[in-house]
Coordinates of C-alpha atoms in Angstrom, one line a residue:
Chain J
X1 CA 0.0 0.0 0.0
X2 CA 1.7 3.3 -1.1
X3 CA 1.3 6.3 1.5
X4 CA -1.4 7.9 -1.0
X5 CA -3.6 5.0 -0.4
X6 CA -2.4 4.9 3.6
X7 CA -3.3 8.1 4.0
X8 CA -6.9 8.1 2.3
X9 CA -7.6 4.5 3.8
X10 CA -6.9 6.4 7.4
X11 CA -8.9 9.1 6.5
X12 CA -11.9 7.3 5.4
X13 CA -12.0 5.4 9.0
X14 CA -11.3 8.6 11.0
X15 CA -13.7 11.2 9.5
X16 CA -16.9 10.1 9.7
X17 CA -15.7 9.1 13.6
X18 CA -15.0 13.2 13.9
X19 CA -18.0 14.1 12.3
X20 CA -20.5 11.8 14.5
X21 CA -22.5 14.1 16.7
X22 CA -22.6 14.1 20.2
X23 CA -24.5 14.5 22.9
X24 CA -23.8 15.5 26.1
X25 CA -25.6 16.2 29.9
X26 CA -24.5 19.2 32.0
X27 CA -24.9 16.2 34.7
X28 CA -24.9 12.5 35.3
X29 CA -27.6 12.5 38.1
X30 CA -30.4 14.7 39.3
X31 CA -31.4 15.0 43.4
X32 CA -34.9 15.8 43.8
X33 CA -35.5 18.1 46.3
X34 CA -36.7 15.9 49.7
X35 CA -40.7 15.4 49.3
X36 CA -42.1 17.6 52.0
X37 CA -45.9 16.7 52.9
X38 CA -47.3 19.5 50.8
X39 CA -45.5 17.5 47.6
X40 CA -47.0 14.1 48.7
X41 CA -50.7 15.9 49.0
X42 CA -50.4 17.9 45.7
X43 CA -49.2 14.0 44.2
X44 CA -45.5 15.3 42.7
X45 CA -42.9 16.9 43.0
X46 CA -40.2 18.7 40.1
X47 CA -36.7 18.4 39.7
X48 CA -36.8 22.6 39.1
X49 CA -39.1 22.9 42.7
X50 CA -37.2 25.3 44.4
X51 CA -35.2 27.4 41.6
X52 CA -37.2 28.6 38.3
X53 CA -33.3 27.4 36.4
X54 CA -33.9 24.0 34.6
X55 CA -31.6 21.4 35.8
X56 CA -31.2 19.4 32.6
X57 CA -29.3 20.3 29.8
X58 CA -28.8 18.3 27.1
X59 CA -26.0 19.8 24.3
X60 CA -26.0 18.3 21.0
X61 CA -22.3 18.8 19.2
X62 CA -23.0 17.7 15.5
X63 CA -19.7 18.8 13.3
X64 CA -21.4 17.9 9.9
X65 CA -24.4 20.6 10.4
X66 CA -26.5 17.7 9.8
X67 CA -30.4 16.9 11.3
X68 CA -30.8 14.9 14.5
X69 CA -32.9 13.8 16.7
X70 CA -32.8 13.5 20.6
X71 CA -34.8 10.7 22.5
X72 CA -35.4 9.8 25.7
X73 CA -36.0 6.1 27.1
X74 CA -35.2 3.4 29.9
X75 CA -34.8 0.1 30.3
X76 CA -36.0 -0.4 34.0
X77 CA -39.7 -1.0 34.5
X78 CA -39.4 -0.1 38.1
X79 CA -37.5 2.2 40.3
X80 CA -34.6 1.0 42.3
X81 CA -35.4 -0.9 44.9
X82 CA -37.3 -2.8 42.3
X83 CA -39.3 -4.5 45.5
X84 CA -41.3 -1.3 46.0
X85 CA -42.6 -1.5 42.5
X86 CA -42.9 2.6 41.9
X87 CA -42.9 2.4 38.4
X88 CA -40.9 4.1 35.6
X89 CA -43.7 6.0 33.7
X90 CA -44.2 8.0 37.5
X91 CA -41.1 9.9 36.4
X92 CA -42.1 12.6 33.6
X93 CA -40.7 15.0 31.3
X94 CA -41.2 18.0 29.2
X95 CA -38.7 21.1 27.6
X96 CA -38.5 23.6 30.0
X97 CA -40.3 25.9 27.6
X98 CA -43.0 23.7 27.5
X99 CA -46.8 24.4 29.0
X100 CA -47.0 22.5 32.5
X101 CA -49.9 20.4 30.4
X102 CA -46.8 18.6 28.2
X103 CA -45.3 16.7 31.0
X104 CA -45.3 13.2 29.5
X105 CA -44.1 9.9 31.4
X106 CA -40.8 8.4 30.9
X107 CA -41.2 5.2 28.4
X108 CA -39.4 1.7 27.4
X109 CA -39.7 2.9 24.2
X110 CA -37.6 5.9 22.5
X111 CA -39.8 8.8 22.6
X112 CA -38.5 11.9 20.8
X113 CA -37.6 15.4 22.8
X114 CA -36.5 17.6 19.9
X115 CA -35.3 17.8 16.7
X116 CA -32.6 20.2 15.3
X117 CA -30.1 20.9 13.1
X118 CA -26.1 21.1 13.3
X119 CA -25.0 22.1 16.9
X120 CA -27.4 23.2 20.2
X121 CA -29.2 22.6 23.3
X122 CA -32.4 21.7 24.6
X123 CA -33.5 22.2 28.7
X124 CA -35.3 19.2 30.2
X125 CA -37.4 19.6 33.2
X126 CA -38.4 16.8 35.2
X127 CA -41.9 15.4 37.1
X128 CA -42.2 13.0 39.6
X129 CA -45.3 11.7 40.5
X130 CA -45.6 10.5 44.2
X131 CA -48.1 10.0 46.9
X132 CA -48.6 9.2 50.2
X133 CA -48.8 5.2 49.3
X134 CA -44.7 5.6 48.7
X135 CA -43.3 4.1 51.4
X136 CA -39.7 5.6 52.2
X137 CA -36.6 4.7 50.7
X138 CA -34.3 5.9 48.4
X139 CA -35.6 5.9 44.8
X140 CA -33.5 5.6 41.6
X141 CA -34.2 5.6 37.9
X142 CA -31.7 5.4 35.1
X143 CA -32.7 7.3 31.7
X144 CA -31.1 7.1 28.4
X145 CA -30.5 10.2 25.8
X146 CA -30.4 9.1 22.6
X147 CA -29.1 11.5 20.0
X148 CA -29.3 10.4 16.2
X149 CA -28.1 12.3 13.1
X150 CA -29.0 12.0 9.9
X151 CA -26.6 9.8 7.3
X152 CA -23.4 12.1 6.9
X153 CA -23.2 13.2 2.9
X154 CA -19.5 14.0 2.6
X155 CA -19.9 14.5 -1.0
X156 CA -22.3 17.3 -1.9
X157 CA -25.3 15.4 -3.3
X158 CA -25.7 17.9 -6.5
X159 CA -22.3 18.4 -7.6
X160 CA -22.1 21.0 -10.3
X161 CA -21.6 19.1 -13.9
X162 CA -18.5 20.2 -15.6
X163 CA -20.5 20.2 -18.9
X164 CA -22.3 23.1 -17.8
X165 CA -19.5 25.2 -16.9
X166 CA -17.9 24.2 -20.3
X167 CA -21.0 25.4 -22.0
X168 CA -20.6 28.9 -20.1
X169 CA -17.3 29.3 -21.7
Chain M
X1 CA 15.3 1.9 7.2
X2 CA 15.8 1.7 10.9
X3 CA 14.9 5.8 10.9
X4 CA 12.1 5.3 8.8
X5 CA 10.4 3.0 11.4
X6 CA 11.0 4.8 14.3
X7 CA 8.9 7.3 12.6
X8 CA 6.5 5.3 11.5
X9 CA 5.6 3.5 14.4
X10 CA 4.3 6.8 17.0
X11 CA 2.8 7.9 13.8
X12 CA 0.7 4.6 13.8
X13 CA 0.0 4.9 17.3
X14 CA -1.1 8.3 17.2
X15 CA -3.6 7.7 14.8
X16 CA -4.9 4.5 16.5
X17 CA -5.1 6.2 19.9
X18 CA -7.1 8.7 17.9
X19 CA -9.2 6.0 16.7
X20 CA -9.6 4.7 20.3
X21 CA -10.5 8.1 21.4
X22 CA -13.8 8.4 18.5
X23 CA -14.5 5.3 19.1
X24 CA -15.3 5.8 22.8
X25 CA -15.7 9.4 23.3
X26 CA -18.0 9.7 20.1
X27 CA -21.2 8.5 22.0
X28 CA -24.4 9.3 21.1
X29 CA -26.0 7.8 24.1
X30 CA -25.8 9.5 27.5
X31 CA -27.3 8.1 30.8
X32 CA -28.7 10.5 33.7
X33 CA -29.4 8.8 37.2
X34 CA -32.8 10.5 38.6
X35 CA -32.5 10.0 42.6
X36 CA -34.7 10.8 45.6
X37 CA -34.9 10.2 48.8
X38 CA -38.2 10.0 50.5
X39 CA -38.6 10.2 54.5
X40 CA -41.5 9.1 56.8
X41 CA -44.0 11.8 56.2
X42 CA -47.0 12.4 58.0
X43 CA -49.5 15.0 58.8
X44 CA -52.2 15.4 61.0
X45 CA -54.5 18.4 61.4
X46 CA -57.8 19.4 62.9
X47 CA -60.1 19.9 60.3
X48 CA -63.2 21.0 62.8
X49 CA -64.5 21.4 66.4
X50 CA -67.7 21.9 68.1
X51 CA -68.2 23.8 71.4
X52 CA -70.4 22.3 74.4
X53 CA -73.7 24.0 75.0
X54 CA -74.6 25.5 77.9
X55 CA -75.3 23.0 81.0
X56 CA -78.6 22.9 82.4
X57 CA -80.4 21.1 85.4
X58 CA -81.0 18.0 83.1
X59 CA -77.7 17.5 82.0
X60 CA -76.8 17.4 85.9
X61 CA -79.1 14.9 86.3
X62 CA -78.1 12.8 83.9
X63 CA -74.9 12.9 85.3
X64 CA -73.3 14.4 81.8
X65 CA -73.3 16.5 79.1
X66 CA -71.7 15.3 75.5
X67 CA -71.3 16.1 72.0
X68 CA -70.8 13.7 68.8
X69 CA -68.7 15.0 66.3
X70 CA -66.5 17.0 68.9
X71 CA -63.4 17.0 66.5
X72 CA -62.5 15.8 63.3
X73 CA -59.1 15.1 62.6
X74 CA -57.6 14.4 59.4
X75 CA -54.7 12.3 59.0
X76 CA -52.2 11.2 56.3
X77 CA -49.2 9.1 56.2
X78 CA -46.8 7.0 54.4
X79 CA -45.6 4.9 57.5
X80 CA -47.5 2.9 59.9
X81 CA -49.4 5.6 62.1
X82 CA -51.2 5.9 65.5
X83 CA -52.9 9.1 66.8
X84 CA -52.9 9.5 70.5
X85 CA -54.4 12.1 72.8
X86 CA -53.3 13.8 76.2
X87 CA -53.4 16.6 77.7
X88 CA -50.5 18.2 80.1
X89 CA -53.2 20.1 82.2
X90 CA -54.4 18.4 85.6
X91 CA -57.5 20.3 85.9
X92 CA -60.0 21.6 83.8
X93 CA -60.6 24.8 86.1
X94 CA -61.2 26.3 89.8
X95 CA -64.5 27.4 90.7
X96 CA -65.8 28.1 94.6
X97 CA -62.5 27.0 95.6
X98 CA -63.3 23.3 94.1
X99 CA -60.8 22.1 90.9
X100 CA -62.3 19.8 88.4
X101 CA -60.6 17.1 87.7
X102 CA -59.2 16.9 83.8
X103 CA -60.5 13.2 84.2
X104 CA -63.8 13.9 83.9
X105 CA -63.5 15.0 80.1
X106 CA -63.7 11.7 78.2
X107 CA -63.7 11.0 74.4
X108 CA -64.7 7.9 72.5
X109 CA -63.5 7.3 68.9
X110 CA -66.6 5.1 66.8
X111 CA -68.4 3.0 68.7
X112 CA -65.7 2.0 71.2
X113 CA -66.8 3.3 74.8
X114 CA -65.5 7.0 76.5
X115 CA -62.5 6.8 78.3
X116 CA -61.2 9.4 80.4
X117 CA -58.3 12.0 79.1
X118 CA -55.3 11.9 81.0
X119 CA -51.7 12.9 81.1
X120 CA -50.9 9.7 79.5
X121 CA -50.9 9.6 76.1
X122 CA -54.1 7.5 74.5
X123 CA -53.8 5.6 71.3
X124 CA -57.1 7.1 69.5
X125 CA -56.9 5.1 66.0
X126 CA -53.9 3.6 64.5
X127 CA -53.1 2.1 60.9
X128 CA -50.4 1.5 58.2
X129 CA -48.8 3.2 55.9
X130 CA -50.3 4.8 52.9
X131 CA -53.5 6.6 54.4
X132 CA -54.4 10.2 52.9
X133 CA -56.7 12.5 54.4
X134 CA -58.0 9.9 56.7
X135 CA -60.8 11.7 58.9
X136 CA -61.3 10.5 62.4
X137 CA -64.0 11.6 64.8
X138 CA -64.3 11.9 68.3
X139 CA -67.4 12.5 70.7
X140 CA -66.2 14.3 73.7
X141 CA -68.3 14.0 77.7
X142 CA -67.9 16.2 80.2
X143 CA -68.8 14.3 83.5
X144 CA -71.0 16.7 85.6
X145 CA -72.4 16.1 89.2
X146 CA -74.4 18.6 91.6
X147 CA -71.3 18.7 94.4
X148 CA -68.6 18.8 92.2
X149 CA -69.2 21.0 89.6
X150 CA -69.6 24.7 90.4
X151 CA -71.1 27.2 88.0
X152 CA -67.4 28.4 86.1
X153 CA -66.4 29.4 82.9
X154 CA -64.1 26.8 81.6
X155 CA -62.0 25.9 78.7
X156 CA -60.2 23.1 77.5
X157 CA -57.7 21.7 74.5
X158 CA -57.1 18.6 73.9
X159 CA -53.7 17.9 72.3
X160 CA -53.3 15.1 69.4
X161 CA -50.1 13.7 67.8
X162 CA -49.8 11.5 65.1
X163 CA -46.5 9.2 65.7
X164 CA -45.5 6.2 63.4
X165 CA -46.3 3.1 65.0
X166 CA -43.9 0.2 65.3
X167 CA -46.3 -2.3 66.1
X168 CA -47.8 -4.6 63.1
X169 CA -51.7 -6.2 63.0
X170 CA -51.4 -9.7 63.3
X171 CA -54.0 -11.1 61.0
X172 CA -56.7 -13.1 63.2
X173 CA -56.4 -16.8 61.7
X174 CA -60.5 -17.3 60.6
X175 CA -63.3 -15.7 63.4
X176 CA -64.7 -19.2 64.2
X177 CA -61.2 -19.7 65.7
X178 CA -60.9 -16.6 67.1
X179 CA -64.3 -16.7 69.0
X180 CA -63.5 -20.5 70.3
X181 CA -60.2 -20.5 71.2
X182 CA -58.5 -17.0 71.3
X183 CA -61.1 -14.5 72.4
X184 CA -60.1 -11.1 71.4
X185 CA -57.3 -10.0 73.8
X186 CA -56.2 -6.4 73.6
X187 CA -52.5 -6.3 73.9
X188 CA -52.2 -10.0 72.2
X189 CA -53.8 -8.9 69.2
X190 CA -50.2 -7.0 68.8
X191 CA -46.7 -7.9 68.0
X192 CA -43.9 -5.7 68.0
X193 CA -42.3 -5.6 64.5
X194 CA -38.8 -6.9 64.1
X195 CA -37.5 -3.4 63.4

């Protein structure tokens, strides 16, 4: 292999690895605040309670400017510890500049959050819904942000014909 | 030839280090941990009271004067409860030089049957966890007499606390059994939890 052939062979494997998008979390885990009994009678309590600032941020770096999608999923049916069965969907979310009416529950499935182009960042507020039927313990529930961009076209799709440009002349 | 590899081989390793590093830092998956932490919570609050009506010659001949529906208290918790009632005073007030007793107030809960108030704190209802708004009402008796209750103006508070109850129900085994062999104790029917 002569070093023309090294060096586009190289290039082939590491530029689409640079151009992947990716997403990041301005954190790996979220304290709610303590439940107080005014929480457990109005049956939940937010991860923004006590500040108006959202807590989530999810940044989406995407190099080749192309669309993407950002999802939101687990894979637990059932808060840790499992033996207490509070289920997943009693956790909730919506975009923090969504209507209080948006909150939606947190499925085994990939539900979508946003959709965008190139680079940016979307705020995530969180619900949880409780009551006074929760016995105490120390809840814990593990989601997954999925970001997915679109195929990466390092050629341009149209490519101006030569012929054309011949004709011009 | 020996130079040529010596440069070859970081410049191989750079670029598969740089592989490594998209391969594992290029994620498009990110996990967030959602934690709380939920206490033993409980509330309890008076929801309504009722005053006792004048007294009059009848109620001193019958020896009392009550009212249903005294208090209602409303209770909610996500522990194993109990509600008790005390009171710290000793006497409900002085008249003509004569105290009255805070024993003569008494208060049922349902249909058990009055029992005096005392300093002692008295288990009024108790449950497990997971109740909300539960209401609880109490009939209160003032125990009058002829000697020992002088005309007075007189007021009195009963105190309540909700605590959580370490004690578990025992679930009877059938009611024929219970009936034939274990008749309904009061303290047996209870068994301290492990905890």
């Amino acid at each position: 292999m002569n070093k023309r052939k090294l060096f586009n062979f190289l290039i082939a494997i590491i530029l689409p690895y640079y151009l992947i998008g990716q997403i990041q979390l301005n954190r790996f885990v979220l304290f709610f605040p303590v439940p107080t009994a005014i929480d457990l009678d109005r049956g939940f309590i937010e991860s923004n309670n006590r500040s108006s600032v959202s807590e989530i941020t999810v940044n989406v770096n995407n190099p080749s400017n192309s669309k993407y999608n950002i999802f939101i999923l687990t894979d637990q049916p059932y808060f840790s510890p499992i033996n207490l069965n509070k289920p997943h969907h009693d956790l909730l979310w919506k975009l923090s500049s969504a209507s209080e009416s948006l909150y939606r529950p947190v499925s085994l499935q990939k539900s979508k959050i946003s959709t965008g182009k190139g680079s940016g960042s979307v705020d995530i507020d969180f619900r949880l819904k409780l009551g006074w039927n929760n016995p105490p313990a120390n809840y814990r529930l593990e989601v997954v942000f999925i970001l997915e961009t679109e195929e990466i076209h390092i050629i341009k799709k149209n490519p101006k014909p030569i012929l054309d440009d011949l004709k011009l002349h | 030839m020996g130079h040529r590899k010596l440069v070859k081989i970081p410049g191989l390793s750079i670029v598969f280090l740089f592989f490594i590093y998209n391969f594992t830092y290029n994620q498009n998956t990110q996990s967030l941990s959602l934690e709380f932490s939920l206490l033993p919570v409980q509330k309890l609050f008076i929801e309504n009271t009722k005053s006792f009506p004048p007294i009059n010659a009848s109620d001193y001949e019958a020896n009392n004067i009550g009212i249903n529906d005294a208090v209602t208290l409303s209770v909610s918790s996500n522990v194993p409860w109990k509600v008790v009632i005390f009171t710290n005073q000793m006497n409900l007030y002085k008249s003509f030089g004569k105290y009255k007793p805070v024993q003569k107030f008494q208060w049922r809960s349902g249909a058990k049957s009055f029992q005096s108030i005392s300093n002692k704190p008295e288990v009024v209802l108790q449950g497990e966890a997971g109740v909300k708004d539960l209401k609880i009402k109490l009939d209160y008796r003032l125990k009058l007499d002829w000697k020992n209750t002088p005309p007075g103006m007189w007021g009195f508070r009963p105190e309540f606390k909700i605590e959580r109850n370490y004690v578990q129900f025992i679930t009877p085994k059938s009611k024929m059994e219970s009936k034939t062999k274990n008749p309904p104790k009061k303290s047996s029917e209870f068994k301290k939890s492990p905890k």
